């Protein structure tokens, strides 16, 4: 899934040089890139592309970019809306902003993907029933089939988190109780299906959703640690990340414990870098920020780009490029293509969406 950029403003919650933390944007870029490299490597394991295990299986760990996205999302939403907690008058505007941030560009890419299928320019591996199309467009589970744009499975979790967070805006007390009950049910249910055979209930109470809460916890801690502790957290987070990577690759941890190990490592690293940026000790390069801006587009369209490259470019490259380098090349191409696509499609829609404000239950044009 993705984390959606929000300005982080107000006192200690703001970067010294910007209302958008450059390290958070860089984190979004890295999370999306991890998922791209994951799919670039694992697609070669499909029978039609040679059953090749690339990079000794290390590329499969890129799937944990989704865990990073969920942690980032919890951090971003809590940080951006901290001042709105306990303000029911802000619920409508909050939900409106979340809706216009996700749905318009997602629908554009989904319709584009369905058009490619209709023109027989792609392989469709899931049924296009009316119930599945309703599920895909609404991001609410009416069927357990994967959506046509299969990476969108994370958006179902994202959307449910947004709804749960809205309770904190309605009432701090009600919201806190709801979050505690949500966590309790997740721990009792103790399931993590992710993209596999989900239902409305499993989406709501999948253990993966605890990663949003971890991100919220990072936002609560942010501003309460100093530079020395931030450097210690950076070292600890790096050690946790290395341990999680070797543990997962070696098969010592699997399932949700594997996801949790990565989420915890990412959370500790996130706390470190945002603290260091707040103190003026760290800033991400502009090119990573640009990739962070395009991360939602990158996430949604990269599998379509990779599929096209595998179908049309792979036959021409075989024999010319060392095979393990081909996924790297294809992933880099998918990442680079996402930047102009973002500029041409997503950014104009975002600008248009920002012009439409929530006003007492209806949208109005901002003047």
GROMACS .gro file of C-alpha atoms in nm:
model
  367
    1UNK     CA    1   0.000   0.000   0.000
    2UNK     CA    2   0.112   0.354  -0.013
    3UNK     CA    3   0.141   0.642   0.229
    4UNK     CA    4  -0.022   0.961   0.112
    5UNK     CA    5   0.166   1.284   0.164
    6UNK     CA    6   0.020   1.540   0.400
    7UNK     CA    7   0.178   1.863   0.521
    8UNK     CA    8   0.311   1.816   0.873
    9UNK     CA    9   0.274   2.155   1.031
   10UNK     CA   10   0.276   2.328   1.363
   11UNK     CA   11   0.560   2.385   1.608
   12UNK     CA   12   0.770   2.079   1.672
   13UNK     CA   13   0.571   1.887   1.417
   14UNK     CA   14   0.722   2.079   1.129
   15UNK     CA   15   1.051   2.043   0.952
   16UNK     CA   16   1.269   2.348   0.995
   17UNK     CA   17   1.284   2.406   0.621
   18UNK     CA   18   0.953   2.266   0.493
   19UNK     CA   19   0.602   2.174   0.595
   20UNK     CA   20   0.659   1.837   0.428
   21UNK     CA   21   0.933   1.625   0.581
   22UNK     CA   22   1.186   1.529   0.316
   23UNK     CA   23   1.271   1.208   0.501
   24UNK     CA   24   0.908   1.098   0.495
   25UNK     CA   25   0.892   1.162   0.120
   26UNK     CA   26   1.213   0.964   0.081
   27UNK     CA   27   1.057   0.684   0.285
   28UNK     CA   28   0.759   0.674   0.051
   29UNK     CA   29   0.995   0.650  -0.244
   30UNK     CA   30   1.197   0.369  -0.089
   31UNK     CA   31   0.886   0.176   0.013
   32UNK     CA   32   0.745   0.193  -0.340
   33UNK     CA   33   1.082   0.103  -0.494
   34UNK     CA   34   1.107  -0.203  -0.269
   35UNK     CA   35   0.773  -0.329  -0.400
   36UNK     CA   36   0.878  -0.260  -0.760
   37UNK     CA   37   1.202  -0.457  -0.721
   38UNK     CA   38   1.007  -0.736  -0.549
   39UNK     CA   39   0.772  -0.776  -0.843
   40UNK     CA   40   1.051  -0.731  -1.098
   41UNK     CA   41   1.239  -1.026  -0.946
   42UNK     CA   42   0.947  -1.254  -0.868
   43UNK     CA   43   0.784  -1.219  -1.211
   44UNK     CA   44   1.079  -1.414  -1.351
   45UNK     CA   45   0.972  -1.704  -1.130
   46UNK     CA   46   0.650  -1.739  -1.331
   47UNK     CA   47   0.650  -2.039  -1.569
   48UNK     CA   48   0.601  -1.819  -1.876
   49UNK     CA   49   0.920  -1.629  -1.793
   50UNK     CA   50   1.144  -1.924  -1.719
   51UNK     CA   51   1.087  -2.021  -1.352
   52UNK     CA   52   1.404  -1.828  -1.263
   53UNK     CA   53   1.478  -1.749  -0.897
   54UNK     CA   54   1.650  -1.413  -0.912
   55UNK     CA   55   1.909  -1.285  -0.665
   56UNK     CA   56   1.891  -1.598  -0.455
   57UNK     CA   57   1.540  -1.507  -0.340
   58UNK     CA   58   1.647  -1.179  -0.177
   59UNK     CA   59   1.421  -0.984  -0.411
   60UNK     CA   60   1.116  -1.138  -0.245
   61UNK     CA   61   1.190  -0.933   0.066
   62UNK     CA   62   1.088  -0.623  -0.128
   63UNK     CA   63   0.728  -0.713  -0.048
   64UNK     CA   64   0.790  -0.563   0.294
   65UNK     CA   65   0.780  -0.222   0.132
   66UNK     CA   66   0.405  -0.260   0.201
   67UNK     CA   67   0.479  -0.284   0.575
   68UNK     CA   68   0.680   0.038   0.548
   69UNK     CA   69   0.390   0.203   0.364
   70UNK     CA   70   0.147   0.111   0.642
   71UNK     CA   71   0.379   0.244   0.913
   72UNK     CA   72   0.431   0.565   0.714
   73UNK     CA   73   0.058   0.605   0.667
   74UNK     CA   74  -0.012   0.580   1.039
   75UNK     CA   75   0.261   0.835   1.109
   76UNK     CA   76   0.148   1.077   0.837
   77UNK     CA   77  -0.224   1.070   0.918
   78UNK     CA   78  -0.175   1.115   1.293
   79UNK     CA   79   0.085   1.390   1.249
   80UNK     CA   80  -0.118   1.579   0.990
   81UNK     CA   81  -0.445   1.560   1.187
   82UNK     CA   82  -0.323   1.580   1.546
   83UNK     CA   83  -0.488   1.921   1.585
   84UNK     CA   84  -0.819   1.779   1.455
   85UNK     CA   85  -0.855   1.516   1.729
   86UNK     CA   86  -1.179   1.559   1.921
   87UNK     CA   87  -1.319   1.799   1.660
   88UNK     CA   88  -1.626   1.643   1.500
   89UNK     CA   89  -1.663   1.946   1.275
   90UNK     CA   90  -1.345   1.832   1.096
   91UNK     CA   91  -1.462   1.479   1.013
   92UNK     CA   92  -1.631   1.570   0.685
   93UNK     CA   93  -1.332   1.763   0.554
   94UNK     CA   94  -1.095   1.485   0.664
   95UNK     CA   95  -1.292   1.210   0.487
   96UNK     CA   96  -1.335   1.428   0.179
   97UNK     CA   97  -0.960   1.488   0.155
   98UNK     CA   98  -0.888   1.119   0.195
   99UNK     CA   99  -1.142   1.028  -0.074
  100UNK     CA  100  -1.018   1.276  -0.333
  101UNK     CA  101  -0.660   1.171  -0.259
  102UNK     CA  102  -0.720   0.803  -0.334
  103UNK     CA  103  -1.017   0.748  -0.560
  104UNK     CA  104  -0.981   0.977  -0.867
  105UNK     CA  105  -0.631   0.872  -0.973
  106UNK     CA  106  -0.693   0.512  -0.871
  107UNK     CA  107  -1.002   0.505  -1.092
  108UNK     CA  108  -0.802   0.651  -1.381
  109UNK     CA  109  -0.539   0.376  -1.357
  110UNK     CA  110  -0.801   0.106  -1.299
  111UNK     CA  111  -0.998   0.213  -1.607
  112UNK     CA  112  -0.676   0.226  -1.806
  113UNK     CA  113  -0.591  -0.128  -1.698
  114UNK     CA  114  -0.940  -0.252  -1.785
  115UNK     CA  115  -0.908  -0.084  -2.126
  116UNK     CA  116  -0.584  -0.275  -2.190
  117UNK     CA  117  -0.763  -0.597  -2.100
  118UNK     CA  118  -1.050  -0.507  -2.331
  119UNK     CA  119  -0.802  -0.451  -2.614
  120UNK     CA  120  -0.640  -0.790  -2.544
  121UNK     CA  121  -0.313  -0.619  -2.456
  122UNK     CA  122  -0.281  -0.788  -2.118
  123UNK     CA  123  -0.358  -1.102  -1.926
  124UNK     CA  124  -0.654  -1.095  -1.691
  125UNK     CA  125  -0.623  -1.353  -1.417
  126UNK     CA  126  -0.923  -1.256  -1.202
  127UNK     CA  127  -1.294  -1.262  -1.287
  128UNK     CA  128  -1.456  -0.939  -1.401
  129UNK     CA  129  -1.792  -1.005  -1.240
  130UNK     CA  130  -2.019  -0.718  -1.142
  131UNK     CA  131  -1.950  -0.791  -0.774
  132UNK     CA  132  -1.575  -0.783  -0.827
  133UNK     CA  133  -1.594  -0.461  -1.028
  134UNK     CA  134  -1.805  -0.304  -0.751
  135UNK     CA  135  -1.543  -0.421  -0.501
  136UNK     CA  136  -1.261  -0.281  -0.714
  137UNK     CA  137  -1.415   0.062  -0.767
  138UNK     CA  138  -1.548   0.108  -0.413
  139UNK     CA  139  -1.251  -0.050  -0.228
  140UNK     CA  140  -1.509  -0.223  -0.008
  141UNK     CA  141  -1.515  -0.602  -0.004
  142UNK     CA  142  -1.823  -0.755  -0.172
  143UNK     CA  143  -1.623  -1.052  -0.300
  144UNK     CA  144  -1.299  -1.220  -0.199
  145UNK     CA  145  -1.162  -1.219  -0.554
  146UNK     CA  146  -0.851  -1.002  -0.604
  147UNK     CA  147  -0.922  -0.668  -0.773
  148UNK     CA  148  -0.831  -0.636  -1.143
  149UNK     CA  149  -0.545  -0.403  -1.044
  150UNK     CA  150  -0.415  -0.655  -0.796
  151UNK     CA  151  -0.175  -0.428  -0.606
  152UNK     CA  152  -0.484  -0.236  -0.491
  153UNK     CA  153  -0.542  -0.495  -0.217
  154UNK     CA  154  -0.353  -0.266   0.023
  155UNK     CA  155  -0.597   0.020  -0.040
  156UNK     CA  156  -0.877  -0.177   0.128
  157UNK     CA  157  -0.673  -0.175   0.449
  158UNK     CA  158  -0.580   0.191   0.403
  159UNK     CA  159  -0.942   0.291   0.362
  160UNK     CA  160  -1.051   0.104   0.674
  161UNK     CA  161  -0.774   0.271   0.874
  162UNK     CA  162  -0.896   0.612   0.755
  163UNK     CA  163  -1.247   0.528   0.880
  164UNK     CA  164  -1.116   0.411   1.217
  165UNK     CA  165  -0.905   0.725   1.254
  166UNK     CA  166  -1.215   0.938   1.185
  167UNK     CA  167  -1.350   0.817   1.519
  168UNK     CA  168  -1.066   1.002   1.691
  169UNK     CA  169  -1.188   1.321   1.526
  170UNK     CA  170  -1.546   1.258   1.637
  171UNK     CA  171  -1.435   1.210   1.998
  172UNK     CA  172  -1.096   1.149   2.153
  173UNK     CA  173  -1.244   0.917   2.416
  174UNK     CA  174  -1.456   0.720   2.169
  175UNK     CA  175  -1.168   0.703   1.925
  176UNK     CA  176  -0.920   0.573   2.182
  177UNK     CA  177  -1.165   0.307   2.301
  178UNK     CA  178  -1.234   0.208   1.940
  179UNK     CA  179  -0.862   0.179   1.865
  180UNK     CA  180  -0.807  -0.038   2.173
  181UNK     CA  181  -1.100  -0.263   2.080
  182UNK     CA  182  -0.976  -0.278   1.719
  183UNK     CA  183  -0.634  -0.392   1.838
  184UNK     CA  184  -0.790  -0.644   2.078
  185UNK     CA  185  -1.004  -0.803   1.806
  186UNK     CA  186  -0.705  -0.820   1.572
  187UNK     CA  187  -0.500  -0.997   1.838
  188UNK     CA  188  -0.783  -1.240   1.916
  189UNK     CA  189  -0.867  -1.301   1.549
  190UNK     CA  190  -0.495  -1.352   1.491
  191UNK     CA  191  -0.512  -1.376   1.113
  192UNK     CA  192  -0.307  -1.212   0.842
  193UNK     CA  193  -0.440  -1.290   0.498
  194UNK     CA  194  -0.307  -0.982   0.321
  195UNK     CA  195  -0.380  -1.024  -0.049
  196UNK     CA  196  -0.497  -1.385  -0.013
  197UNK     CA  197  -0.873  -1.465  -0.011
  198UNK     CA  198  -0.982  -1.164   0.198
  199UNK     CA  199  -1.330  -1.082   0.323
  200UNK     CA  200  -1.473  -0.760   0.463
  201UNK     CA  201  -1.410  -0.893   0.815
  202UNK     CA  202  -1.055  -1.008   0.745
  203UNK     CA  203  -0.964  -0.674   0.589
  204UNK     CA  204  -1.093  -0.493   0.897
  205UNK     CA  205  -0.917  -0.717   1.148
  206UNK     CA  206  -0.606  -0.837   0.966
  207UNK     CA  207  -0.297  -0.818   1.186
  208UNK     CA  208  -0.132  -0.609   0.914
  209UNK     CA  209  -0.349  -0.320   1.033
  210UNK     CA  210  -0.148  -0.307   1.355
  211UNK     CA  211   0.125  -0.146   1.144
  212UNK     CA  212  -0.091   0.167   1.111
  213UNK     CA  213  -0.103   0.180   1.490
  214UNK     CA  214   0.275   0.141   1.504
  215UNK     CA  215   0.307   0.442   1.274
  216UNK     CA  216   0.073   0.640   1.500
  217UNK     CA  217   0.291   0.548   1.796
  218UNK     CA  218   0.594   0.685   1.613
  219UNK     CA  219   0.406   1.013   1.559
  220UNK     CA  220   0.327   1.031   1.932
  221UNK     CA  221   0.693   0.975   2.025
  222UNK     CA  222   0.819   1.223   1.766
  223UNK     CA  223   0.921   1.541   1.942
  224UNK     CA  224   0.998   1.363   2.270
  225UNK     CA  225   1.346   1.229   2.191
  226UNK     CA  226   1.670   1.417   2.135
  227UNK     CA  227   1.952   1.392   1.886
  228UNK     CA  228   2.155   1.137   2.082
  229UNK     CA  229   1.859   0.906   2.122
  230UNK     CA  230   1.774   0.953   1.753
  231UNK     CA  231   2.120   0.833   1.647
  232UNK     CA  232   2.082   0.535   1.881
  233UNK     CA  233   1.742   0.462   1.727
  234UNK     CA  234   1.894   0.479   1.379
  235UNK     CA  235   2.155   0.219   1.475
  236UNK     CA  236   1.895  -0.001   1.648
  237UNK     CA  237   1.658   0.025   1.352
  238UNK     CA  238   1.932  -0.072   1.108
  239UNK     CA  239   2.026  -0.376   1.320
  240UNK     CA  240   1.659  -0.478   1.344
  241UNK     CA  241   1.623  -0.443   0.967
  242UNK     CA  242   1.929  -0.659   0.899
  243UNK     CA  243   1.808  -0.920   1.148
  244UNK     CA  244   1.460  -0.922   0.990
  245UNK     CA  245   1.607  -0.960   0.640
  246UNK     CA  246   1.830  -1.253   0.731
  247UNK     CA  247   1.559  -1.411   0.944
  248UNK     CA  248   1.305  -1.391   0.662
  249UNK     CA  249   1.546  -1.505   0.392
  250UNK     CA  250   1.658  -1.798   0.604
  251UNK     CA  251   1.301  -1.899   0.680
  252UNK     CA  252   1.343  -1.848   1.055
  253UNK     CA  253   1.049  -1.607   1.067
  254UNK     CA  254   0.745  -1.631   0.840
  255UNK     CA  255   0.391  -1.498   0.813
  256UNK     CA  256   0.289  -1.203   1.025
  257UNK     CA  257   0.589  -1.226   1.264
  258UNK     CA  258   0.803  -1.159   0.957
  259UNK     CA  259   0.593  -0.858   0.858
  260UNK     CA  260   0.592  -0.731   1.217
  261UNK     CA  261   0.973  -0.759   1.239
  262UNK     CA  262   1.011  -0.541   0.930
  263UNK     CA  263   0.742  -0.296   1.044
  264UNK     CA  264   0.916  -0.254   1.381
  265UNK     CA  265   1.252  -0.195   1.214
  266UNK     CA  266   1.102   0.060   0.974
  267UNK     CA  267   0.923   0.234   1.263
  268UNK     CA  268   1.241   0.274   1.468
  269UNK     CA  269   1.428   0.405   1.162
  270UNK     CA  270   1.141   0.644   1.084
  271UNK     CA  271   1.146   0.784   1.437
  272UNK     CA  272   1.521   0.837   1.403
  273UNK     CA  273   1.522   1.015   1.066
  274UNK     CA  274   1.225   1.246   1.131
  275UNK     CA  275   1.381   1.349   1.462
  276UNK     CA  276   1.715   1.418   1.297
  277UNK     CA  277   1.544   1.622   1.025
  278UNK     CA  278   1.350   1.820   1.286
  279UNK     CA  279   1.680   1.905   1.452
  280UNK     CA  280   1.836   2.011   1.122
  281UNK     CA  281   2.079   1.719   1.111
  282UNK     CA  282   1.936   1.533   0.811
  283UNK     CA  283   1.754   1.603   0.486
  284UNK     CA  284   1.675   1.376   0.196
  285UNK     CA  285   1.791   1.468  -0.157
  286UNK     CA  286   1.542   1.635  -0.388
  287UNK     CA  287   1.538   1.345  -0.634
  288UNK     CA  288   1.414   1.111  -0.361
  289UNK     CA  289   1.146   1.364  -0.278
  290UNK     CA  290   1.037   1.364  -0.642
  291UNK     CA  291   1.012   0.986  -0.637
  292UNK     CA  292   0.819   1.013  -0.310
  293UNK     CA  293   0.569   1.244  -0.478
  294UNK     CA  294   0.522   0.982  -0.750
  295UNK     CA  295   0.512   0.683  -0.513
  296UNK     CA  296   0.135   0.625  -0.532
  297UNK     CA  297   0.145   0.627  -0.911
  298UNK     CA  298   0.457   0.410  -0.902
  299UNK     CA  299   0.284   0.159  -0.679
  300UNK     CA  300  -0.033   0.139  -0.887
  301UNK     CA  301   0.116   0.116  -1.238
  302UNK     CA  302   0.448  -0.064  -1.194
  303UNK     CA  303   0.315  -0.417  -1.248
  304UNK     CA  304   0.154  -0.311  -1.576
  305UNK     CA  305   0.484  -0.158  -1.692
  306UNK     CA  306   0.681  -0.464  -1.582
  307UNK     CA  307   0.439  -0.696  -1.762
  308UNK     CA  308   0.478  -0.495  -2.083
  309UNK     CA  309   0.857  -0.502  -2.055
  310UNK     CA  310   0.859  -0.877  -1.991
  311UNK     CA  311   0.629  -0.936  -2.286
  312UNK     CA  312   0.790  -0.709  -2.544
  313UNK     CA  313   1.144  -0.622  -2.430
  314UNK     CA  314   1.260  -0.944  -2.264
  315UNK     CA  315   1.291  -1.147  -2.589
  316UNK     CA  316   1.514  -0.876  -2.737
  317UNK     CA  317   1.739  -0.852  -2.430
  318UNK     CA  318   1.807  -1.221  -2.379
  319UNK     CA  319   2.163  -1.294  -2.477
  320UNK     CA  320   2.259  -0.925  -2.457
  321UNK     CA  321   2.215  -0.855  -2.085
  322UNK     CA  322   2.318  -1.080  -1.795
  323UNK     CA  323   1.992  -1.228  -1.667
  324UNK     CA  324   2.017  -1.114  -1.301
  325UNK     CA  325   2.054  -0.755  -1.424
  326UNK     CA  326   1.734  -0.762  -1.630
  327UNK     CA  327   1.500  -0.723  -1.324
  328UNK     CA  328   1.714  -0.432  -1.208
  329UNK     CA  329   1.685  -0.268  -1.550
  330UNK     CA  330   1.310  -0.328  -1.571
  331UNK     CA  331   1.249  -0.204  -1.215
  332UNK     CA  332   1.450   0.112  -1.287
  333UNK     CA  333   1.248   0.174  -1.604
  334UNK     CA  334   0.918   0.128  -1.417
  335UNK     CA  335   1.030   0.369  -1.145
  336UNK     CA  336   1.144   0.633  -1.394
  337UNK     CA  337   0.827   0.607  -1.604
  338UNK     CA  338   0.615   0.671  -1.295
  339UNK     CA  339   0.757   1.022  -1.255
  340UNK     CA  340   0.623   1.171  -1.583
  341UNK     CA  341   0.301   0.972  -1.547
  342UNK     CA  342   0.255   1.130  -1.203
  343UNK     CA  343   0.321   1.474  -1.350
  344UNK     CA  344   0.075   1.423  -1.634
  345UNK     CA  345  -0.203   1.239  -1.451
  346UNK     CA  346  -0.189   1.239  -1.072
  347UNK     CA  347  -0.055   1.586  -0.999
  348UNK     CA  348  -0.321   1.770  -1.208
  349UNK     CA  349  -0.593   1.566  -1.039
  350UNK     CA  350  -0.451   1.650  -0.697
  351UNK     CA  351  -0.446   2.020  -0.783
  352UNK     CA  352  -0.804   2.000  -0.904
  353UNK     CA  353  -0.906   1.813  -0.590
  354UNK     CA  354  -0.749   2.076  -0.364
  355UNK     CA  355  -0.965   2.342  -0.528
  356UNK     CA  356  -1.278   2.162  -0.411
  357UNK     CA  357  -1.338   2.216  -0.040
  358UNK     CA  358  -1.574   2.041   0.197
  359UNK     CA  359  -1.850   2.274   0.313
  360UNK     CA  360  -2.117   2.139   0.546
  361UNK     CA  361  -2.163   1.809   0.367
  362UNK     CA  362  -2.114   1.931   0.012
  363UNK     CA  363  -1.821   2.025  -0.205
  364UNK     CA  364  -1.777   2.384  -0.313
  365UNK     CA  365  -1.531   2.561  -0.534
  366UNK     CA  366  -1.256   2.735  -0.337
  367UNK     CA  367  -1.203   3.100  -0.425
   0.00000   0.00000   0.00000
